[in-house]
mmCIF file of C-alpha atoms (C1' of nucleotides) in Angstrom:
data_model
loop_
_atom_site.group_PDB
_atom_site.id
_atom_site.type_symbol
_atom_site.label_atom_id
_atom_site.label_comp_id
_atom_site.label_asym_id
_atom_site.label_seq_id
_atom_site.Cartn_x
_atom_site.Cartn_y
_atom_site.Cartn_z
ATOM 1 C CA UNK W 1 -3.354 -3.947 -9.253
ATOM 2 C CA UNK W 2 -2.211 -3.239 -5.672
ATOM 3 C CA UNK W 3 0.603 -4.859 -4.422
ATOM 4 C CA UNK W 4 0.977 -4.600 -0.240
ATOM 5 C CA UNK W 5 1.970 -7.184 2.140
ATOM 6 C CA UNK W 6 -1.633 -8.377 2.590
ATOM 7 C CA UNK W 7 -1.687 -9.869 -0.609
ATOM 8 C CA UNK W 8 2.013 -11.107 0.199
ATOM 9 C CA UNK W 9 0.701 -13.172 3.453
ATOM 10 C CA UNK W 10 -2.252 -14.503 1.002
ATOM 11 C CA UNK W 11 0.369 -15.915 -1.795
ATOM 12 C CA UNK W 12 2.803 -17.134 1.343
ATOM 13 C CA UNK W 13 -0.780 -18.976 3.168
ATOM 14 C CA UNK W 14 -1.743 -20.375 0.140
ATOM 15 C CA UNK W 15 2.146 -21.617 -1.074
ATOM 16 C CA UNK W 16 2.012 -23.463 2.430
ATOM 17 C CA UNK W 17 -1.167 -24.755 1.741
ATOM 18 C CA UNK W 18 -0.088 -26.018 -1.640
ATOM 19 C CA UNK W 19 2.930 -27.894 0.105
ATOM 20 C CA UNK W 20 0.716 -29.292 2.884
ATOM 21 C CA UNK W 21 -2.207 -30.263 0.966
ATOM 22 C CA UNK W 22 -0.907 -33.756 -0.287
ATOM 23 C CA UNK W 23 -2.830 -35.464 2.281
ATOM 24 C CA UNK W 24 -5.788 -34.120 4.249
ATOM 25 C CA UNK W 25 -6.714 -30.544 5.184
ATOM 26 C CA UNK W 26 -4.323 -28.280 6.010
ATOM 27 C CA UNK W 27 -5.659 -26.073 9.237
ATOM 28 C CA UNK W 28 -5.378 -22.552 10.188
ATOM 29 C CA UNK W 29 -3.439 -23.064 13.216
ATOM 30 C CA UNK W 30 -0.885 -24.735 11.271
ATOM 31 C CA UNK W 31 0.052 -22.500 8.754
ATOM 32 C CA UNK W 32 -0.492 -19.439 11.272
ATOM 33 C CA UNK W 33 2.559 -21.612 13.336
ATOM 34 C CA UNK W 34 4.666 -22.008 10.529
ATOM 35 C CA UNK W 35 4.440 -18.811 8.555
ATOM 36 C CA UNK W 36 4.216 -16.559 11.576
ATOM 37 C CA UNK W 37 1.048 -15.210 10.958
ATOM 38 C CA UNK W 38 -1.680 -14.469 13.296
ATOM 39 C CA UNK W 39 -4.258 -17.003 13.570
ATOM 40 C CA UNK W 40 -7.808 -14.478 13.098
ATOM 41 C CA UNK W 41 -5.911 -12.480 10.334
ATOM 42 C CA UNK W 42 -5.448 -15.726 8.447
ATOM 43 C CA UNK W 43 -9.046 -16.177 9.138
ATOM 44 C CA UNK W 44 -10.123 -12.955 7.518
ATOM 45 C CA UNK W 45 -7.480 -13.251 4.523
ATOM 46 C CA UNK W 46 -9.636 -16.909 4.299
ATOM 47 C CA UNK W 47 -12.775 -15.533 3.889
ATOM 48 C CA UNK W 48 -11.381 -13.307 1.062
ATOM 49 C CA UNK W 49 -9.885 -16.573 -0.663
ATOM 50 C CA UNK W 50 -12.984 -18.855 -0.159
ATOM 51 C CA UNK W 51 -14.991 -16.150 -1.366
ATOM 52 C CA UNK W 52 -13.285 -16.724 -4.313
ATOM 53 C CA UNK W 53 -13.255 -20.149 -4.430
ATOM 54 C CA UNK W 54 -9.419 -20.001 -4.285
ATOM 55 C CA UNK W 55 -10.002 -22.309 -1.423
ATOM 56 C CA UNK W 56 -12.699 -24.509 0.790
ATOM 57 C CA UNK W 57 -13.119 -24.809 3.609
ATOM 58 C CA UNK W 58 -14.226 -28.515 6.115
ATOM 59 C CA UNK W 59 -15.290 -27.879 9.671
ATOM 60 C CA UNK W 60 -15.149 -29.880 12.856
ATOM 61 C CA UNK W 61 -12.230 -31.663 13.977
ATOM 62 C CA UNK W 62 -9.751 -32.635 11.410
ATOM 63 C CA UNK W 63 -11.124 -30.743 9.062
ATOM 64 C CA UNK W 64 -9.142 -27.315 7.959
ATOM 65 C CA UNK W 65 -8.220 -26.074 4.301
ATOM 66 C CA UNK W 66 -8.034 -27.021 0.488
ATOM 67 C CA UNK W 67 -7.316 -25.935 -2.492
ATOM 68 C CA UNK W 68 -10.419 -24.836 -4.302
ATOM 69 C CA UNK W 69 -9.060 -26.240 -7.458
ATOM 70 C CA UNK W 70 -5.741 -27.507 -8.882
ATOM 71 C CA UNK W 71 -2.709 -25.443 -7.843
ATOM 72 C CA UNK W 72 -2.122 -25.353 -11.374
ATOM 73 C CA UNK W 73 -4.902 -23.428 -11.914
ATOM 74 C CA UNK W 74 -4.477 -20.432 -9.233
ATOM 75 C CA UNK W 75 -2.141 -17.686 -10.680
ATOM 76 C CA UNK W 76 -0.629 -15.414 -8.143
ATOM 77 C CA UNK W 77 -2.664 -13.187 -9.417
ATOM 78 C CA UNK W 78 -6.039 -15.070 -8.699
ATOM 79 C CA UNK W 79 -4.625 -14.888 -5.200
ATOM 80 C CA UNK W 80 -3.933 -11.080 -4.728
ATOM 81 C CA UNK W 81 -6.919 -9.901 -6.528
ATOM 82 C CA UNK W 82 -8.900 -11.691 -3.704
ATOM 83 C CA UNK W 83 -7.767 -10.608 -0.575
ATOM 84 C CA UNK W 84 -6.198 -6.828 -2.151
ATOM 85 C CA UNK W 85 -9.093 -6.295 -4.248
ATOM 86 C CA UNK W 86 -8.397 -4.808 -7.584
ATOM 87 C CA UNK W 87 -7.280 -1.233 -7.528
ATOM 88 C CA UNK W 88 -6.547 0.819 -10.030
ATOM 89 C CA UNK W 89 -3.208 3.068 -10.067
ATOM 90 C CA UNK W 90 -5.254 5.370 -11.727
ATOM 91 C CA UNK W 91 -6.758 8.052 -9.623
ATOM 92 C CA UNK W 92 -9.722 8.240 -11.236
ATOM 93 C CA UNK W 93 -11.277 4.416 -10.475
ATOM 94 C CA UNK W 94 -11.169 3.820 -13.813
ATOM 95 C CA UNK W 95 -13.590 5.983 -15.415
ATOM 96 C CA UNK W 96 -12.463 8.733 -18.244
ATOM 97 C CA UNK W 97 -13.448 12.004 -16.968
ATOM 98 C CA UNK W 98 -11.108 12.789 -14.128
ATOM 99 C CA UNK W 99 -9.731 15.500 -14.081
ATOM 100 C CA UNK W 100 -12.733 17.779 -15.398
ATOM 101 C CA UNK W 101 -13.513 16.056 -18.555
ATOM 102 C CA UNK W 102 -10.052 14.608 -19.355
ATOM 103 C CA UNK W 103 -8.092 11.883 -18.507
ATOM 104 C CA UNK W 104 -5.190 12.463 -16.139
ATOM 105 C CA UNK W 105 -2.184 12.883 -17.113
ATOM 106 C CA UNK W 106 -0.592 9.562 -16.041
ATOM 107 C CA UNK W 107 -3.642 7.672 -16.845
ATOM 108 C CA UNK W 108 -2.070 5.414 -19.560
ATOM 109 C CA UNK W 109 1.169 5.090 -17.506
ATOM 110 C CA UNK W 110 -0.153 3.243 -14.556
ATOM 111 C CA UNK W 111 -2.583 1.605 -16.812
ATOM 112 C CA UNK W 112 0.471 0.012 -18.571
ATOM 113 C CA UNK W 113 2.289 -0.656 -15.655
ATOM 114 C CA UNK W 114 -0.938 -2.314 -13.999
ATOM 115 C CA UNK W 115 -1.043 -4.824 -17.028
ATOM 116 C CA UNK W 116 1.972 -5.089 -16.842
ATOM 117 C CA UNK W 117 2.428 -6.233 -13.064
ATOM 118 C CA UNK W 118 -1.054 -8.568 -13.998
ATOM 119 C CA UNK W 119 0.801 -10.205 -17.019
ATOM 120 C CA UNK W 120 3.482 -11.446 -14.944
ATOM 121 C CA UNK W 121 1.861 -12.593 -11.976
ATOM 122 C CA UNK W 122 -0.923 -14.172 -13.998
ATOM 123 C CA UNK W 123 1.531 -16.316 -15.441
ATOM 124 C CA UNK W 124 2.502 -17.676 -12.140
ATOM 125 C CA UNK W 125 0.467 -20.315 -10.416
ATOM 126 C CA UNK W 126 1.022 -22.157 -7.124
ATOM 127 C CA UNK W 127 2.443 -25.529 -8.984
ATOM 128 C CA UNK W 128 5.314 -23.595 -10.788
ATOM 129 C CA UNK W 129 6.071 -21.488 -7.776
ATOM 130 C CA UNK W 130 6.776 -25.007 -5.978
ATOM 131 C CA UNK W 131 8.944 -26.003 -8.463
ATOM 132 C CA UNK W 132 11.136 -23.284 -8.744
ATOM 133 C CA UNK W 133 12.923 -22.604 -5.635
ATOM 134 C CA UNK W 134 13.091 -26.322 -4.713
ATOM 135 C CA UNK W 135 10.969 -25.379 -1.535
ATOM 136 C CA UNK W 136 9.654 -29.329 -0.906
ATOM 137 C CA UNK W 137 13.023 -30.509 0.528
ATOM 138 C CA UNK W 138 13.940 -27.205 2.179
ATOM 139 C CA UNK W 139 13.390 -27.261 6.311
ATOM 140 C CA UNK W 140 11.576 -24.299 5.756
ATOM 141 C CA UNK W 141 7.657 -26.597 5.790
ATOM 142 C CA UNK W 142 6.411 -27.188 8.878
ATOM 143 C CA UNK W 143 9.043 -27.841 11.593
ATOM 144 C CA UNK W 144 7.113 -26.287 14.324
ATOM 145 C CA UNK W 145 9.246 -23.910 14.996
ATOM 146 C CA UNK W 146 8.272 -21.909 17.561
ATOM 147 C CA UNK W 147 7.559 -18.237 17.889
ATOM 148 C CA UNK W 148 10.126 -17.108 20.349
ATOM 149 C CA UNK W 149 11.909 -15.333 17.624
ATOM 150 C CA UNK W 150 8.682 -13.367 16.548
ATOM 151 C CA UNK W 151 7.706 -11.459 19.732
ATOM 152 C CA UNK W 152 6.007 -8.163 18.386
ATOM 153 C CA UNK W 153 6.641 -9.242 14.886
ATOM 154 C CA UNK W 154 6.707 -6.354 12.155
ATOM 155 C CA UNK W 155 9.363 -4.232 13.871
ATOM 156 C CA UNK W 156 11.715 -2.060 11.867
ATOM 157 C CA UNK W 157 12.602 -4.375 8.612
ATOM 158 C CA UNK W 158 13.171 -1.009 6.649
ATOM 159 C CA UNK W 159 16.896 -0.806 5.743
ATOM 160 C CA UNK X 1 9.769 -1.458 -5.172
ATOM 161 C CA UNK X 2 6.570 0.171 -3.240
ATOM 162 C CA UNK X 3 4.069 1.654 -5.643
ATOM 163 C CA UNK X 4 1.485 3.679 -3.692
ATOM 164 C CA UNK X 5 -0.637 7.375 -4.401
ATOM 165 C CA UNK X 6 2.250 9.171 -3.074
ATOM 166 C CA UNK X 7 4.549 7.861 -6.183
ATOM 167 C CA UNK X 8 2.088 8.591 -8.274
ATOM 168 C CA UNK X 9 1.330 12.457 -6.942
ATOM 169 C CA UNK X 10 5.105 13.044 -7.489
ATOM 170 C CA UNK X 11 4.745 11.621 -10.803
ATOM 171 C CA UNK X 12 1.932 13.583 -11.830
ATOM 172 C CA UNK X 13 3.696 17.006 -10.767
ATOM 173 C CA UNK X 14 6.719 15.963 -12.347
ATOM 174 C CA UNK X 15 5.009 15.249 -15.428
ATOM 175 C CA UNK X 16 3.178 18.689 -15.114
ATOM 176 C CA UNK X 17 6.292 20.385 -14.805
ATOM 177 C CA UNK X 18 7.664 18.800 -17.190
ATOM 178 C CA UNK X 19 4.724 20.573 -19.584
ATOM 179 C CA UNK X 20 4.866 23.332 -18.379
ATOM 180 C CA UNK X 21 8.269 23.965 -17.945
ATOM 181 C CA UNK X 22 9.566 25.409 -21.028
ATOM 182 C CA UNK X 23 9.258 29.160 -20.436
ATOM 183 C CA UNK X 24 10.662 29.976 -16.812
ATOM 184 C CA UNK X 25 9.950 28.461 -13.363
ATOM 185 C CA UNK X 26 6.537 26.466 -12.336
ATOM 186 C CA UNK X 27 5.306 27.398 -9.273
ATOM 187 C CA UNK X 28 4.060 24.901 -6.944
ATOM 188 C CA UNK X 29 1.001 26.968 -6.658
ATOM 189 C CA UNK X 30 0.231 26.366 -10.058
ATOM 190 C CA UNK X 31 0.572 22.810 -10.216
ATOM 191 C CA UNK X 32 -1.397 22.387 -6.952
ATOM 192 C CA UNK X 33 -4.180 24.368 -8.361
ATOM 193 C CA UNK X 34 -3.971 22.103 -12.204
ATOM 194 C CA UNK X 35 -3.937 18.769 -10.703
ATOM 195 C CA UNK X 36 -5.567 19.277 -7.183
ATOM 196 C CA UNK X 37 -2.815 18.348 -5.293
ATOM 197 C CA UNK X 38 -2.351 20.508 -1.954
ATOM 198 C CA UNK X 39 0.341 22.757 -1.494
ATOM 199 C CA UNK X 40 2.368 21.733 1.083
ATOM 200 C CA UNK X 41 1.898 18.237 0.452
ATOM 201 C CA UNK X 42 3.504 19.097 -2.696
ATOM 202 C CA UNK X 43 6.209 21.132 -0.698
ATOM 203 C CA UNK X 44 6.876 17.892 1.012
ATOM 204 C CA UNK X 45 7.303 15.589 -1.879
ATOM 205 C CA UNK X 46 9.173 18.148 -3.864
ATOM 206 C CA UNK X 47 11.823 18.152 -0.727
ATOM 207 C CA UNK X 48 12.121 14.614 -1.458
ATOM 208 C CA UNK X 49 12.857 15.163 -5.348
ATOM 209 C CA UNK X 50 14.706 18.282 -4.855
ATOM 210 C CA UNK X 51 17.520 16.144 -2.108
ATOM 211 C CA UNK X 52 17.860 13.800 -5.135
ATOM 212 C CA UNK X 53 18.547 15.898 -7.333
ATOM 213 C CA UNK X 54 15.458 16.242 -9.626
ATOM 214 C CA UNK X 55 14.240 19.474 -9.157
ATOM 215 C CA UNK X 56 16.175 22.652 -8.629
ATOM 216 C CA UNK X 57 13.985 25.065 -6.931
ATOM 217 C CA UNK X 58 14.030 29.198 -7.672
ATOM 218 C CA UNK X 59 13.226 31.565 -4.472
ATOM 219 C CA UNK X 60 11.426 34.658 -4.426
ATOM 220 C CA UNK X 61 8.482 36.373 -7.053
ATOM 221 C CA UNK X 62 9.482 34.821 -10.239
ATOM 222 C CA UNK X 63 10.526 31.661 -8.856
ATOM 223 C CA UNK X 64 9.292 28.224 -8.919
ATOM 224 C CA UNK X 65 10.734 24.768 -9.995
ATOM 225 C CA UNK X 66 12.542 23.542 -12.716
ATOM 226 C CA UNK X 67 13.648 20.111 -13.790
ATOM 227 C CA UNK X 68 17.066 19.128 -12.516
ATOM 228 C CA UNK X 69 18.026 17.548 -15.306
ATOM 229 C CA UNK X 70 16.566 17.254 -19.034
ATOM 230 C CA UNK X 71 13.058 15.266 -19.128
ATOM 231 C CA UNK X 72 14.889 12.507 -21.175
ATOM 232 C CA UNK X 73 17.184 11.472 -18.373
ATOM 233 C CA UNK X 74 14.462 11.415 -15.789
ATOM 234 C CA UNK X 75 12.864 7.935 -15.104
ATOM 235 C CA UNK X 76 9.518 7.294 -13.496
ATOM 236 C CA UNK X 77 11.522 5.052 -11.279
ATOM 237 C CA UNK X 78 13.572 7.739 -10.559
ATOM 238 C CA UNK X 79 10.657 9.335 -9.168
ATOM 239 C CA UNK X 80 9.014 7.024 -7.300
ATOM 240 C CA UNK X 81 12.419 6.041 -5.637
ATOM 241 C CA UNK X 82 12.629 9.549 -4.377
ATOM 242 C CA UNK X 83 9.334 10.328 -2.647
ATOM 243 C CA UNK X 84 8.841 6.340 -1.412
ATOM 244 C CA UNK X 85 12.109 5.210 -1.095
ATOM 245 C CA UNK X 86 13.001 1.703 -2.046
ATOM 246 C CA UNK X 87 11.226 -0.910 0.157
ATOM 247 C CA UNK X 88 11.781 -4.536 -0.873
ATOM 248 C CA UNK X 89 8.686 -6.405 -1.633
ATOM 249 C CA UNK X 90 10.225 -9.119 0.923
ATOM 250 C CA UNK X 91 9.100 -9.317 4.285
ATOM 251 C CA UNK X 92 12.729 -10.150 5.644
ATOM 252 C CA UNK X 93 14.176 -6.685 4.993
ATOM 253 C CA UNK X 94 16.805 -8.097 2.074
ATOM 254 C CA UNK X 95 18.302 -10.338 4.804
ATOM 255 C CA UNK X 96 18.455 -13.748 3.248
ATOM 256 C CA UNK X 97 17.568 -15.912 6.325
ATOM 257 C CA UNK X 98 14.118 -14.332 6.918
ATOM 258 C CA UNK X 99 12.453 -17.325 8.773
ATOM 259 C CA UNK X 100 14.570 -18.883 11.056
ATOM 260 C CA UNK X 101 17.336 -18.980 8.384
ATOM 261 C CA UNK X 102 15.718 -19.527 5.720
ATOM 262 C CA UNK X 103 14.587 -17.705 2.839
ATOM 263 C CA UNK X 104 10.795 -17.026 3.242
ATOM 264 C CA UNK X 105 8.581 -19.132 0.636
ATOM 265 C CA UNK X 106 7.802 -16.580 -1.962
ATOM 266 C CA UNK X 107 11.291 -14.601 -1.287
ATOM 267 C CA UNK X 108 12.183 -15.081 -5.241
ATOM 268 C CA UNK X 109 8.670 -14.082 -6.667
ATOM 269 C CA UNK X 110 8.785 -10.710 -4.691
ATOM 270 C CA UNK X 111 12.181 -9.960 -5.989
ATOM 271 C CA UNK X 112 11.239 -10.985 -9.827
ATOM 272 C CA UNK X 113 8.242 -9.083 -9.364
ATOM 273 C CA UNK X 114 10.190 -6.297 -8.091
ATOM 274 C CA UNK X 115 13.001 -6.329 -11.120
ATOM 275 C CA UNK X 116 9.881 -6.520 -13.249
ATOM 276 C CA UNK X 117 8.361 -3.185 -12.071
ATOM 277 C CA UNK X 118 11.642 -1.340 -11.766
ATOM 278 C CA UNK X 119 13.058 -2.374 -15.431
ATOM 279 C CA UNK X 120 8.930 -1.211 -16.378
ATOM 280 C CA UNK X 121 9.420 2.375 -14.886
ATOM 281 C CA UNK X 122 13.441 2.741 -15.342
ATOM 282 C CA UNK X 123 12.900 2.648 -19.271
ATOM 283 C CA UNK X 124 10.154 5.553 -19.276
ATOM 284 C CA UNK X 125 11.590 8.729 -18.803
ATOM 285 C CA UNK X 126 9.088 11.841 -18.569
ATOM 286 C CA UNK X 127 10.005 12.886 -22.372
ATOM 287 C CA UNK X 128 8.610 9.401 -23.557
ATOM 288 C CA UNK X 129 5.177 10.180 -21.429
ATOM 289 C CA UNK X 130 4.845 13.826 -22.670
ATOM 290 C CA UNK X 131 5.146 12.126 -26.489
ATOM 291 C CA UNK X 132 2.915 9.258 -25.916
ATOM 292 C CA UNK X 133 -0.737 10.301 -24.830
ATOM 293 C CA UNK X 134 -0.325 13.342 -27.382
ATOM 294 C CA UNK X 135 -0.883 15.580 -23.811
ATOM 295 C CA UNK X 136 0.271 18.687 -25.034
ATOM 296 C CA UNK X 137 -3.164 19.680 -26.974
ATOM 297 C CA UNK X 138 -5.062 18.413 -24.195
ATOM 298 C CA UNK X 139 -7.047 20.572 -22.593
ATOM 299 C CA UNK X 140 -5.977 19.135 -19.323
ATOM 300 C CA UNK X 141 -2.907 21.368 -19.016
ATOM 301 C CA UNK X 142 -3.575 24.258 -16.850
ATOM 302 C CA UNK X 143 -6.573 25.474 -17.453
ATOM 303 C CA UNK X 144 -7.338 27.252 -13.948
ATOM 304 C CA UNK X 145 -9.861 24.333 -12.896
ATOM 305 C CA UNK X 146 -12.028 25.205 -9.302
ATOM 306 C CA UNK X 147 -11.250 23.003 -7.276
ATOM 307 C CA UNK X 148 -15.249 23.078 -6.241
ATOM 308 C CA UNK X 149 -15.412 19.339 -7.771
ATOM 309 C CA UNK X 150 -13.220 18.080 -5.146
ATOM 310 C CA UNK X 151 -13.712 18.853 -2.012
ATOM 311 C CA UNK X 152 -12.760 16.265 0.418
ATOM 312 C CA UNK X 153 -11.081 14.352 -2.529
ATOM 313 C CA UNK X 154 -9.926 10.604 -1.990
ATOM 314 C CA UNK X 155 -13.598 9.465 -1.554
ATOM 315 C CA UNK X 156 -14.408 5.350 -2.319
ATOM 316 C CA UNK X 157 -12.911 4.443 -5.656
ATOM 317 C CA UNK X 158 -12.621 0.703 -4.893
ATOM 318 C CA UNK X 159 -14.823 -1.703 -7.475
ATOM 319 C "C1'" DT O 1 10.010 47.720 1.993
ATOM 320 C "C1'" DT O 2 6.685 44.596 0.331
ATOM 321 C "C1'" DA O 3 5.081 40.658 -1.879
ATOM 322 C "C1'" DA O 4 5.925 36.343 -3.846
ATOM 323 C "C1'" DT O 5 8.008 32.402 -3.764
ATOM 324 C "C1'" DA O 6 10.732 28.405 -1.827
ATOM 325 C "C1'" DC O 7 11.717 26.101 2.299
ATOM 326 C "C1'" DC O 8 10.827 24.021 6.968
ATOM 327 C "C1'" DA O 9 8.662 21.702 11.204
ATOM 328 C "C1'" DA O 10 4.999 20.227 13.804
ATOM 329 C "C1'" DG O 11 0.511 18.543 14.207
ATOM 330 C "C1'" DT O 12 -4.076 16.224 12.494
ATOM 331 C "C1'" DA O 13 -7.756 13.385 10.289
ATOM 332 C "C1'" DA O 14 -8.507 9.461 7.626
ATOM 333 C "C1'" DT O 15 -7.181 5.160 6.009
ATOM 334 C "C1'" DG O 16 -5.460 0.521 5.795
ATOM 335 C "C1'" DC O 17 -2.794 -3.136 7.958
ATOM 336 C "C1'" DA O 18 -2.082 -6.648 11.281
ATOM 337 C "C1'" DC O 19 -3.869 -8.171 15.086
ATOM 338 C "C1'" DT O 20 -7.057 -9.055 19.283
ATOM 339 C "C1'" DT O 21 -11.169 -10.363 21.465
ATOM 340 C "C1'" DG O 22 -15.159 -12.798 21.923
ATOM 341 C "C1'" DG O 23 -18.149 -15.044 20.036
ATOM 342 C "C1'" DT O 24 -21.364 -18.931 16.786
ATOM 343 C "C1'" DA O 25 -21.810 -23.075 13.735
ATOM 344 C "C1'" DA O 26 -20.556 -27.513 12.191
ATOM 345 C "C1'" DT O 27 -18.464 -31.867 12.864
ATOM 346 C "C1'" DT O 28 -15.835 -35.585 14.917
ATOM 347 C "C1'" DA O 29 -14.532 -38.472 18.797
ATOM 348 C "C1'" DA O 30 -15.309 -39.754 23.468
ATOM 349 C "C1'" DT U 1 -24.988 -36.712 24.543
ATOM 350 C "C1'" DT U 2 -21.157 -34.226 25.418
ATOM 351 C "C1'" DA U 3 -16.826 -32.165 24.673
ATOM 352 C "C1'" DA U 4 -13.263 -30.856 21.757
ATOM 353 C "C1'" DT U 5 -11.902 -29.127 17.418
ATOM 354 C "C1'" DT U 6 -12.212 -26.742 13.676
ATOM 355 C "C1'" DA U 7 -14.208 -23.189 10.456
ATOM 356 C "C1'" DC U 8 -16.670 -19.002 10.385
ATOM 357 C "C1'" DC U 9 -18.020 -14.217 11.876
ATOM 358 C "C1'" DA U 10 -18.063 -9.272 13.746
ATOM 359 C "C1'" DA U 11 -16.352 -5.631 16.279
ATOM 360 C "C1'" DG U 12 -12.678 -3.153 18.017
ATOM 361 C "C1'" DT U 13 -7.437 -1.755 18.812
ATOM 362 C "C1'" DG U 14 -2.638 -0.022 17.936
ATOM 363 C "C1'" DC U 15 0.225 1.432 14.530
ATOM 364 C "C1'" DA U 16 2.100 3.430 10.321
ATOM 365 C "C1'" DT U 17 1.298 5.978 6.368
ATOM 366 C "C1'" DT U 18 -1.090 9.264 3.584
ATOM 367 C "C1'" DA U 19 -2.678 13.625 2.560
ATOM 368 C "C1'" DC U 20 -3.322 17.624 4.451
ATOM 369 C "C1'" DT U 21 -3.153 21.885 7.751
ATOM 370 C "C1'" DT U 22 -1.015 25.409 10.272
ATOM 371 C "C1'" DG U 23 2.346 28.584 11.162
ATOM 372 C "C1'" DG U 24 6.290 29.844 10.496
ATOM 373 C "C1'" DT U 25 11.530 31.477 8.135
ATOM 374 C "C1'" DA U 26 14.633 32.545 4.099
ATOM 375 C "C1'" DT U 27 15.354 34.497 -0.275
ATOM 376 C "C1'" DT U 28 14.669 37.582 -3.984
ATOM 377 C "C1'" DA U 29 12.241 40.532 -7.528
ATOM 378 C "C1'" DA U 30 9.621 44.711 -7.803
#
DNA sequence: TTAATACCAAGTAATGCACTTGGTAATTAA
DNA sequence: TTAATTACCAAGTGCATTACTTGGTATTAA
């Protein structure tokens, strides 16, 4: 399981989406607006979603996103899996010869750990992750806050 | 906690020094030839473990690496830390007000998530991996493989 | 003195990320 | 019918990181 901030910004679209869905589609523009994301990269971490039928999509004015199904039925895992692809943290891809005949050495660690990481995030969906943090009442939804703050973006946020 | 290839090379050397280690210094040679990792890129992450104190490193003919401390007080996180350095899986740096002064939407799942993977690899140390996949009559261990099967190396291993 | 090793710094090719640009297709509202 | 709005699509760009290369210097055993 690989874990970057792609599959971050696909959890954080689709949370929004969750919150916004209530009545009508929820469109690109919006949640690019809100969550600071570019508008074409949403696009492409879209087609990765509605490819999975995490989502669907209705063209033509008014029209924008749903959820593909129930938000009680699309783990956090569902959600990275679709726009990070499933990687291994094996070297090897997964198959039992790699290094010459045997398996390498930390084959069975990141194995673990990869189950591991799937376990827990499998266990998530979109409805709990609303619950918990209270996020409905926060200010946080759609305020239209603009981007002034977010020139470049990224920038330095090591530490 | 970041988890990429470079965590996993310097856990893979560690390991193999680990193995190898009980008579004398491992040269870096040695391990770069066993698990087809090159040289100075294991030069590199060996600085990295060496400036935190898990290596100690031997000059001259003879010399090589040892462990800087016994395999049982070595954690994979420990590791990992030292070649990738802690990077929160939080866009926002740590900072709590991340967008516009409030905590991004998924802020707590990262940092469960995060806790999750770093209690994982803090409570495997590299004397509990050298026990567990019975390594030490594989074949695996330094056996003076050609490199011939990998040339370029990293290749496609998506699926 | 030589060879083997660690140690060091700079540069390079490949990759993936986040984004940009410039479209086409479908649908609604005028 | 037309125009606006949206999804949908493909190609390319700048940047950071990865993994590696090159070309050294420092230390030490033989």
């Amino acid at each position: 399981m690989r874990l970057s901030t792609k599959g971050r910004y696909a959890v954080t679209a689709m949370l929004d989406l969750t919150l916004q869905g209530g009545d009508g589609p929820v469109t690109l523009a919006e949640i690019s607006e809100t969550q600071g994301i570019s508008l074409s990269y949403l696009e492409q971490l879209f087609a990765c979603l509605r490819a999975k039928q995490l989502v669907r999509g209705v063209r033509g004015p008014g029209g924008g996103y749903y959820l593909g199904r129930p938000a009680e039925e699309i783990s956090i895992a569902d959600i990275i899996c679709a726009v990070d692809e499933w990687v291994e943290f094996t070297r090897c891809g997964g198959n039992r010869d790699c290094r010459d005949g045997k398996r390498c050495l930390t084959h069975n660690l990141w194995d673990d750990l990869s189950n591991e990481i799937f376990n827990f995030l499998s266990n998530i969906n979109l409805a709990q992750l609303v619950e918990r943090g209270g996020l409905k009442e926060g200010g946080c939804i759609r305020e239209k806050q603009k981007e002034a703050t977010l020139p470049g973006g990224s920038g330095s946020q090591a530490a």
